[in-house]
PDB file of C-alpha atoms in Angstrom:
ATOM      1  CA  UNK A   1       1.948  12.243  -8.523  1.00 93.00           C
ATOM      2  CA  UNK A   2      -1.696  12.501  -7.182  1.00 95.00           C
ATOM      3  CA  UNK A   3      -2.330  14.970  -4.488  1.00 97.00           C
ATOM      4  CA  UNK A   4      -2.671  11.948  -2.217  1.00 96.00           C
ATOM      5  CA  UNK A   5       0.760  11.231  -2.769  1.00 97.00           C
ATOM      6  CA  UNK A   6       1.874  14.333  -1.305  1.00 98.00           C
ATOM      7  CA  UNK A   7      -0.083  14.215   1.681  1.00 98.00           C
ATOM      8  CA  UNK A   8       0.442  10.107   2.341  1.00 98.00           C
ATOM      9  CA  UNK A   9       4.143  10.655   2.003  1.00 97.00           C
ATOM     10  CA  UNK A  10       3.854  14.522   4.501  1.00 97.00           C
ATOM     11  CA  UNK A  11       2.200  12.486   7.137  1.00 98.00           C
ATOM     12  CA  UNK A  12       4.842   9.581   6.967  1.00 97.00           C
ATOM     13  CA  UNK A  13       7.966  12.135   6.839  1.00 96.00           C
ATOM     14  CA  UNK A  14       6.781  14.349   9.355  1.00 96.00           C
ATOM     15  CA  UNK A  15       6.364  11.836  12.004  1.00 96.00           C
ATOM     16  CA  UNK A  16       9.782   9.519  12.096  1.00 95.00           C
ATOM     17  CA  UNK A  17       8.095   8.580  15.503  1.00 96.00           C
ATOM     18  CA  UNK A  18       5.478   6.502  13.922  1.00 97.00           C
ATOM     19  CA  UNK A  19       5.600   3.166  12.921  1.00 96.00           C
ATOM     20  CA  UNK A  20       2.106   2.372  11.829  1.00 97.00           C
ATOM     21  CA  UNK A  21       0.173   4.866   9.242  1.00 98.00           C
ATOM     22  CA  UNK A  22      -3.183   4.758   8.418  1.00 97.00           C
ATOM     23  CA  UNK A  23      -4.625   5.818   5.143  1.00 97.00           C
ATOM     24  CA  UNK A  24      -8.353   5.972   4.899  1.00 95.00           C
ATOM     25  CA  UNK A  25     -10.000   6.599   1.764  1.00 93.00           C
ATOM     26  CA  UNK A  26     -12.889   5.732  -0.716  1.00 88.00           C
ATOM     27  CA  UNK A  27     -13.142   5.015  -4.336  1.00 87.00           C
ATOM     28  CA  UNK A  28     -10.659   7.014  -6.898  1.00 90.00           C
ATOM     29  CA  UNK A  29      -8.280   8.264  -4.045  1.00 93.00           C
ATOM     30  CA  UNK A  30      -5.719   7.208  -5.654  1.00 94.00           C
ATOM     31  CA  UNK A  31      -4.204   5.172  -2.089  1.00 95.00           C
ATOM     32  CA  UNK A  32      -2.779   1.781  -3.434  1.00 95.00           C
ATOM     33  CA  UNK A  33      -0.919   3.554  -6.485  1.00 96.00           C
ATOM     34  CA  UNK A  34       0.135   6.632  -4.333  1.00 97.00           C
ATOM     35  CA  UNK A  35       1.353   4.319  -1.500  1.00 97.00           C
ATOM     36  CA  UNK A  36       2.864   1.983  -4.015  1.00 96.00           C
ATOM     37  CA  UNK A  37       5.080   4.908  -5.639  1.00 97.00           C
ATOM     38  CA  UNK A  38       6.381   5.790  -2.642  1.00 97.00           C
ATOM     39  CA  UNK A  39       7.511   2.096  -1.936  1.00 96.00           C
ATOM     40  CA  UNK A  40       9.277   2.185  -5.262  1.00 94.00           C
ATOM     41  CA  UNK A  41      11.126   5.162  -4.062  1.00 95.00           C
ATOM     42  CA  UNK A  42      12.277   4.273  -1.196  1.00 95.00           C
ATOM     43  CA  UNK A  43      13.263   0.670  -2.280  1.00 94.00           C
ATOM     44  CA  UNK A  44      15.094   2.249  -5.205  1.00 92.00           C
ATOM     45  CA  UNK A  45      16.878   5.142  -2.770  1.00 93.00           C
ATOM     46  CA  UNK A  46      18.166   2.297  -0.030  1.00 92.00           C
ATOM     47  CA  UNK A  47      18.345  -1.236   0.649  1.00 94.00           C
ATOM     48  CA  UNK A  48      15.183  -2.375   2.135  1.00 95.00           C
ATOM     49  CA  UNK A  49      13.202  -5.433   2.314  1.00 95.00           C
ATOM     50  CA  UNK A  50       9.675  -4.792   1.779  1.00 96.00           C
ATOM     51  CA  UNK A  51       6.300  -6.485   1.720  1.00 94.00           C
ATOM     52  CA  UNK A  52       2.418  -5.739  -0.014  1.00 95.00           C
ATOM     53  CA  UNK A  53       0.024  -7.862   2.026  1.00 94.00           C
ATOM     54  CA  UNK A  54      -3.479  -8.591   1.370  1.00 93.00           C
ATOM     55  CA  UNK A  55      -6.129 -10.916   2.220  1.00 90.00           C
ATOM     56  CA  UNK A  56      -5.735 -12.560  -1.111  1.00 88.00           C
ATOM     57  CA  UNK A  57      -2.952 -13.136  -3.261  1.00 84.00           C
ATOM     58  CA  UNK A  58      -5.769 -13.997  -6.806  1.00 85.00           C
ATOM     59  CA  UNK A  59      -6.898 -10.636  -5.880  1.00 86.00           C
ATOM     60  CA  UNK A  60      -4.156  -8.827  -5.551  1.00 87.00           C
ATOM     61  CA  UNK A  61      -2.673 -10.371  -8.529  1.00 85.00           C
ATOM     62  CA  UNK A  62      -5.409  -8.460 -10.598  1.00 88.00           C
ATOM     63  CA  UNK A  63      -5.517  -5.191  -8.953  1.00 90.00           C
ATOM     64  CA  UNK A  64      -2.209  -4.188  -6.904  1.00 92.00           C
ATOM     65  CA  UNK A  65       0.631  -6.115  -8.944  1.00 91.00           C
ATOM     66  CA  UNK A  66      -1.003  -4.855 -11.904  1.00 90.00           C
ATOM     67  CA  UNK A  67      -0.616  -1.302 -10.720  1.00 92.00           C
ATOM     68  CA  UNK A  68       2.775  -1.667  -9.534  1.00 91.00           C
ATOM     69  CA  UNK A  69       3.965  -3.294 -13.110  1.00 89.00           C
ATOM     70  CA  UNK A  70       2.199  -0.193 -14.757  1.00 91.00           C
ATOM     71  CA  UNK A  71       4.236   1.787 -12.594  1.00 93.00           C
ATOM     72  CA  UNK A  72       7.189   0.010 -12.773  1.00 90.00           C
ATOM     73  CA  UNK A  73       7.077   0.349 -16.602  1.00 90.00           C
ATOM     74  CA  UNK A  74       6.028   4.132 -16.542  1.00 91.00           C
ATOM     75  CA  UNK A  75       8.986   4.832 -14.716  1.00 91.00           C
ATOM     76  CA  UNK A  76      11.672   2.800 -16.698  1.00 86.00           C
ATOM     77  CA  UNK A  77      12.035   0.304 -13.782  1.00 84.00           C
ATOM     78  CA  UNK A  78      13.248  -3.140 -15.251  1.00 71.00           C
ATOM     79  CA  UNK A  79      10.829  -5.587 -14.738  1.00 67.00           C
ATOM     80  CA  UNK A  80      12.849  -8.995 -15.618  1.00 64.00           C
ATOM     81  CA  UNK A  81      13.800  -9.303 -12.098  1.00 76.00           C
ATOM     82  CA  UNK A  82       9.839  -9.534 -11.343  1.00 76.00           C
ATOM     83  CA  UNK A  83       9.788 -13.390 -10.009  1.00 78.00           C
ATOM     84  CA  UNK A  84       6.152 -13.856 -10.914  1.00 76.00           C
ATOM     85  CA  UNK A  85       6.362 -17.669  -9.324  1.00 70.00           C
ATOM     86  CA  UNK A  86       7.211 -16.045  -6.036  1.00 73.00           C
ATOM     87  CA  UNK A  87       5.364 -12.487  -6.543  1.00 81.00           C
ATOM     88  CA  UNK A  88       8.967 -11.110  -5.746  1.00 84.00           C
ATOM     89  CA  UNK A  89      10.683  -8.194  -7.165  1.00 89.00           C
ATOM     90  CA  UNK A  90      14.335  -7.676  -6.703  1.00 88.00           C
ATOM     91  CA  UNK A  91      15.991  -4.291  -7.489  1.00 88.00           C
ATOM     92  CA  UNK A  92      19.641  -3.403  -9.031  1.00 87.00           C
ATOM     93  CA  UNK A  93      20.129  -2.589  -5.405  1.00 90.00           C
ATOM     94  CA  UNK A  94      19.459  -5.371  -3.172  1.00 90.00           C
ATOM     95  CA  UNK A  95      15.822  -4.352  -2.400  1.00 92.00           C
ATOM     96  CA  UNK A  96      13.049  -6.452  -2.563  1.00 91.00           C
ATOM     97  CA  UNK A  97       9.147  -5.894  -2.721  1.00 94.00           C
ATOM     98  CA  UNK A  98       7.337  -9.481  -2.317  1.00 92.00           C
ATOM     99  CA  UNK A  99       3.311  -9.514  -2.703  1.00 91.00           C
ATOM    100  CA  UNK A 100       1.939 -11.988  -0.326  1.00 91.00           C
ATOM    101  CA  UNK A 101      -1.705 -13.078   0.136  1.00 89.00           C
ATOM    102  CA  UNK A 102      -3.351 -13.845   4.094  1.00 88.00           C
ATOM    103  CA  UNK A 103      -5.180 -16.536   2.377  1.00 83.00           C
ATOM    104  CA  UNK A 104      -2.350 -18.622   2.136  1.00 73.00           C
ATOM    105  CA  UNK A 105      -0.918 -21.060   5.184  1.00 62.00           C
ATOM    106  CA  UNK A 106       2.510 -20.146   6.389  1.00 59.00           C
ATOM    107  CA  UNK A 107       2.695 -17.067   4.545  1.00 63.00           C
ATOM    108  CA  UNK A 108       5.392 -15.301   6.073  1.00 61.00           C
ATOM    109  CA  UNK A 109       4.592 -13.979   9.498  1.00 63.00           C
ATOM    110  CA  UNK A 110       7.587 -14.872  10.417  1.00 69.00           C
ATOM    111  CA  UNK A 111       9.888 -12.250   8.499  1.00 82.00           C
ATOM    112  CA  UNK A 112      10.909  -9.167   9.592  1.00 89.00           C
ATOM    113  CA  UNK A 113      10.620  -6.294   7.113  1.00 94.00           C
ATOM    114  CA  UNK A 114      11.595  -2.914   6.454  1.00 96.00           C
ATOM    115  CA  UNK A 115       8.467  -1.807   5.465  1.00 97.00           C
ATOM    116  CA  UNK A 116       5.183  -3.320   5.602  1.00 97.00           C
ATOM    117  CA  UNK A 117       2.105  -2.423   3.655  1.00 97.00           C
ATOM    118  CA  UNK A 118      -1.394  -3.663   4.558  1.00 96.00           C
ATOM    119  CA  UNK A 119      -3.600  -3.036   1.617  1.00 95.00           C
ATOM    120  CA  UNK A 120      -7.794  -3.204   2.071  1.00 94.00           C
ATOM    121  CA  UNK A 121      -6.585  -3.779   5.948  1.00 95.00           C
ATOM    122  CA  UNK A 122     -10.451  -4.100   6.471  1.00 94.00           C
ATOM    123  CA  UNK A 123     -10.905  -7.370   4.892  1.00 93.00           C
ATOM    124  CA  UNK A 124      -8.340  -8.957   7.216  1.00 92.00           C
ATOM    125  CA  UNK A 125      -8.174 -10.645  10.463  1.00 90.00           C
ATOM    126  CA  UNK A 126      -6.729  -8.561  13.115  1.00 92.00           C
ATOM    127  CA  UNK A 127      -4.719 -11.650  14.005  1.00 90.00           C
ATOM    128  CA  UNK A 128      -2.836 -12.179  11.066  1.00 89.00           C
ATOM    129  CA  UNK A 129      -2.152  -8.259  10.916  1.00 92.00           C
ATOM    130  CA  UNK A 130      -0.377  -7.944  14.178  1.00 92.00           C
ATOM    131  CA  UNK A 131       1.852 -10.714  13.514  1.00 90.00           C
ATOM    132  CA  UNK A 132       2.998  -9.281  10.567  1.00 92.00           C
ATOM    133  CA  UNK A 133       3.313  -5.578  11.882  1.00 94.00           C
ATOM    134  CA  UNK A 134       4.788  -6.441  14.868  1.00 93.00           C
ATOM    135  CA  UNK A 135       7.765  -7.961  12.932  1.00 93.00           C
ATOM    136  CA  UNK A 136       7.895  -4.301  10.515  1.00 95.00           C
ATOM    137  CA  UNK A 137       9.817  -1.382  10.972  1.00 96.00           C
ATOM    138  CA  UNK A 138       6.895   0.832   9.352  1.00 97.00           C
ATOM    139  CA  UNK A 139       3.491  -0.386   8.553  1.00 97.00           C
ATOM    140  CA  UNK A 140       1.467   1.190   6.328  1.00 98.00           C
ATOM    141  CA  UNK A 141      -2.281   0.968   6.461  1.00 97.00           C
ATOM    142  CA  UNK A 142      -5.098   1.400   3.951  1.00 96.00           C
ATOM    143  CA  UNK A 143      -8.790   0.688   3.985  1.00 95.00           C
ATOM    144  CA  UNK A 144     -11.882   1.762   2.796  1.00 90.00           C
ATOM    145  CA  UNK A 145     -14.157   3.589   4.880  1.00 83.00           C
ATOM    146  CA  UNK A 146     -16.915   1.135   5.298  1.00 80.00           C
ATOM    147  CA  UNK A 147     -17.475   0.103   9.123  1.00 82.00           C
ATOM    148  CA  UNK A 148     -14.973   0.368  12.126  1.00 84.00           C
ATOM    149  CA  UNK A 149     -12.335  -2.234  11.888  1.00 89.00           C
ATOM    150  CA  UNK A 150      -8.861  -3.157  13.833  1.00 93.00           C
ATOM    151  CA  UNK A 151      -7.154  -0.943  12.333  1.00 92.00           C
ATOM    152  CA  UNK A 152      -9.177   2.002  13.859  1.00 91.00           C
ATOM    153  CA  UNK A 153      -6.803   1.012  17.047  1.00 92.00           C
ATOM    154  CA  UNK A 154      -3.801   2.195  16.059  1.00 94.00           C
ATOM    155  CA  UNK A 155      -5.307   5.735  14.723  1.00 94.00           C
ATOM    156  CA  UNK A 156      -3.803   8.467  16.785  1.00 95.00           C
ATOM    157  CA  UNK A 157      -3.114  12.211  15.458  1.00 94.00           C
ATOM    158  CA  UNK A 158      -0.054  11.650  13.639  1.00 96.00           C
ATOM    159  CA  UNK A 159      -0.480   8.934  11.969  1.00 97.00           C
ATOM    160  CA  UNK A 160      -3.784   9.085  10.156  1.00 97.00           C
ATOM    161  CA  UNK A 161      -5.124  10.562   7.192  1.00 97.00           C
ATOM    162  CA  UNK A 162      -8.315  10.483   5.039  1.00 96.00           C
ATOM    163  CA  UNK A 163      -8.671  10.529   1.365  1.00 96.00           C
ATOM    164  CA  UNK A 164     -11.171  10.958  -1.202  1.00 93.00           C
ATOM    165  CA  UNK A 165     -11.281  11.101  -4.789  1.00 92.00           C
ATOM    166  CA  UNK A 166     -10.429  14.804  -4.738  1.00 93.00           C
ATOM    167  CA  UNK A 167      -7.015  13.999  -3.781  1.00 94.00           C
ATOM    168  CA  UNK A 168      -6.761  12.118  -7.330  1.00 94.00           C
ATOM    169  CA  UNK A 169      -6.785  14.882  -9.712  1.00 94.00           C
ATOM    170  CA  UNK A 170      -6.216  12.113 -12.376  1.00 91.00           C
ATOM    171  CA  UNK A 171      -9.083  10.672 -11.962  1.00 87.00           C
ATOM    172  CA  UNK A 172     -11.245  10.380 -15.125  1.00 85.00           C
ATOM    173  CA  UNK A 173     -14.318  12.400 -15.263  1.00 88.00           C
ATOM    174  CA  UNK A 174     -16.582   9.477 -16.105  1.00 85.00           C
ATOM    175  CA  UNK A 175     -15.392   7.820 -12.427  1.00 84.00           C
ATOM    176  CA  UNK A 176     -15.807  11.453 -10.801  1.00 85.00           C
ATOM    177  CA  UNK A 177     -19.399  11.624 -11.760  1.00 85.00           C
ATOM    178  CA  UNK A 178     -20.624   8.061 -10.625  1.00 86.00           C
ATOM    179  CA  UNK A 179     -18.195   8.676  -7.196  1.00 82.00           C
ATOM    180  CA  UNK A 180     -20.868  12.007  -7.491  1.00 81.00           C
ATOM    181  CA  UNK A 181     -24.261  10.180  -8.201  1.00 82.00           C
ATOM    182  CA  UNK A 182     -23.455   7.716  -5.763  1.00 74.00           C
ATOM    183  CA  UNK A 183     -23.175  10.540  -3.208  1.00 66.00           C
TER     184      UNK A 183
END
């Protein structure tokens, strides 16, 4: 676990109050994979329905499914259960984790869910957002920190934290030095 993960999953524990979080962070700060792990956890500890949105499915099928199958395999999670038509994952437990993309119609809104996690928040419409968090029992935010966005609105001082890519002491030394030129 990143340092990230600590402090994501602090925040989220030490305010039961809270339904929405909001993780801000640049490149390297190890977010998604931090926020995925503790998904895993909790879906593996209880029975919970949970859901990874984005704003698209293609994309997320190359960045945060990939991540969460690494994980899944690092930690000895079986993976034949991984519905790959329906970007579903159901556990020995009766949890499930389905990956769903804005960008396609009738995508869901509709369900409730345990837990709800909004990845790059930023590059979706505040519409589509509320309908699904309104429908979650927690919500999970990320974004990067680019402009001001919806999400900003829910930001109080429990439920927000920023990253950066010191929180990710795993992060190669090649990616620390561009994140370093680039500053």
């Amino acid at each position: 676990y990143t340092k990230a993960f600590y402090k994501i999953k602090d925040l989220i524990l030490n305010n039961p109050q809270e339904n929405v979080f909001v993780i801000r962070g640049g490149q390297g700060a190890s977010k998604t994979v931090s926020i995925i792990q503790l998904l895993i956890r909790s879906l593996c500890s209880s029975t919970k329905e949970a859901t990874i949105l984005s704003s698209e499915l293609s994309k997320m099928k190359r960045t945060v499914i990939r991540d969460y199958k690494k994980i899944c395999k690092d930690w000895g999670i079986f993976q034949s259960d991984f519905n790959r038509s329906e970007s579903k994952h159901e556990f020995f437990n009766g949890s499930y984790l389905d990956f769903l993309g804005a960008d396609v119609n009738d995508v869901g809104k509709g369900f409730r869910r345990d837990i709800l996690y909004i990845n790059e928040a930023d590059k979706m419409d505040v519409d589509t957002a509320v309908q699904f968090i309104s429908r979650a029992g927690l919500t999970i935010i990320d974004y990067n920190p680019d402009s001001l966005f919806w999400g900003d609105e829910y930001i109080n001082d429990k439920n927000f934290i920023t990253l950066t890519f010191e929180d990710n002491e795993y992060l190669s030394e090649s990616e620390v030095r561009s994140i370093l030129d680039y500053k």
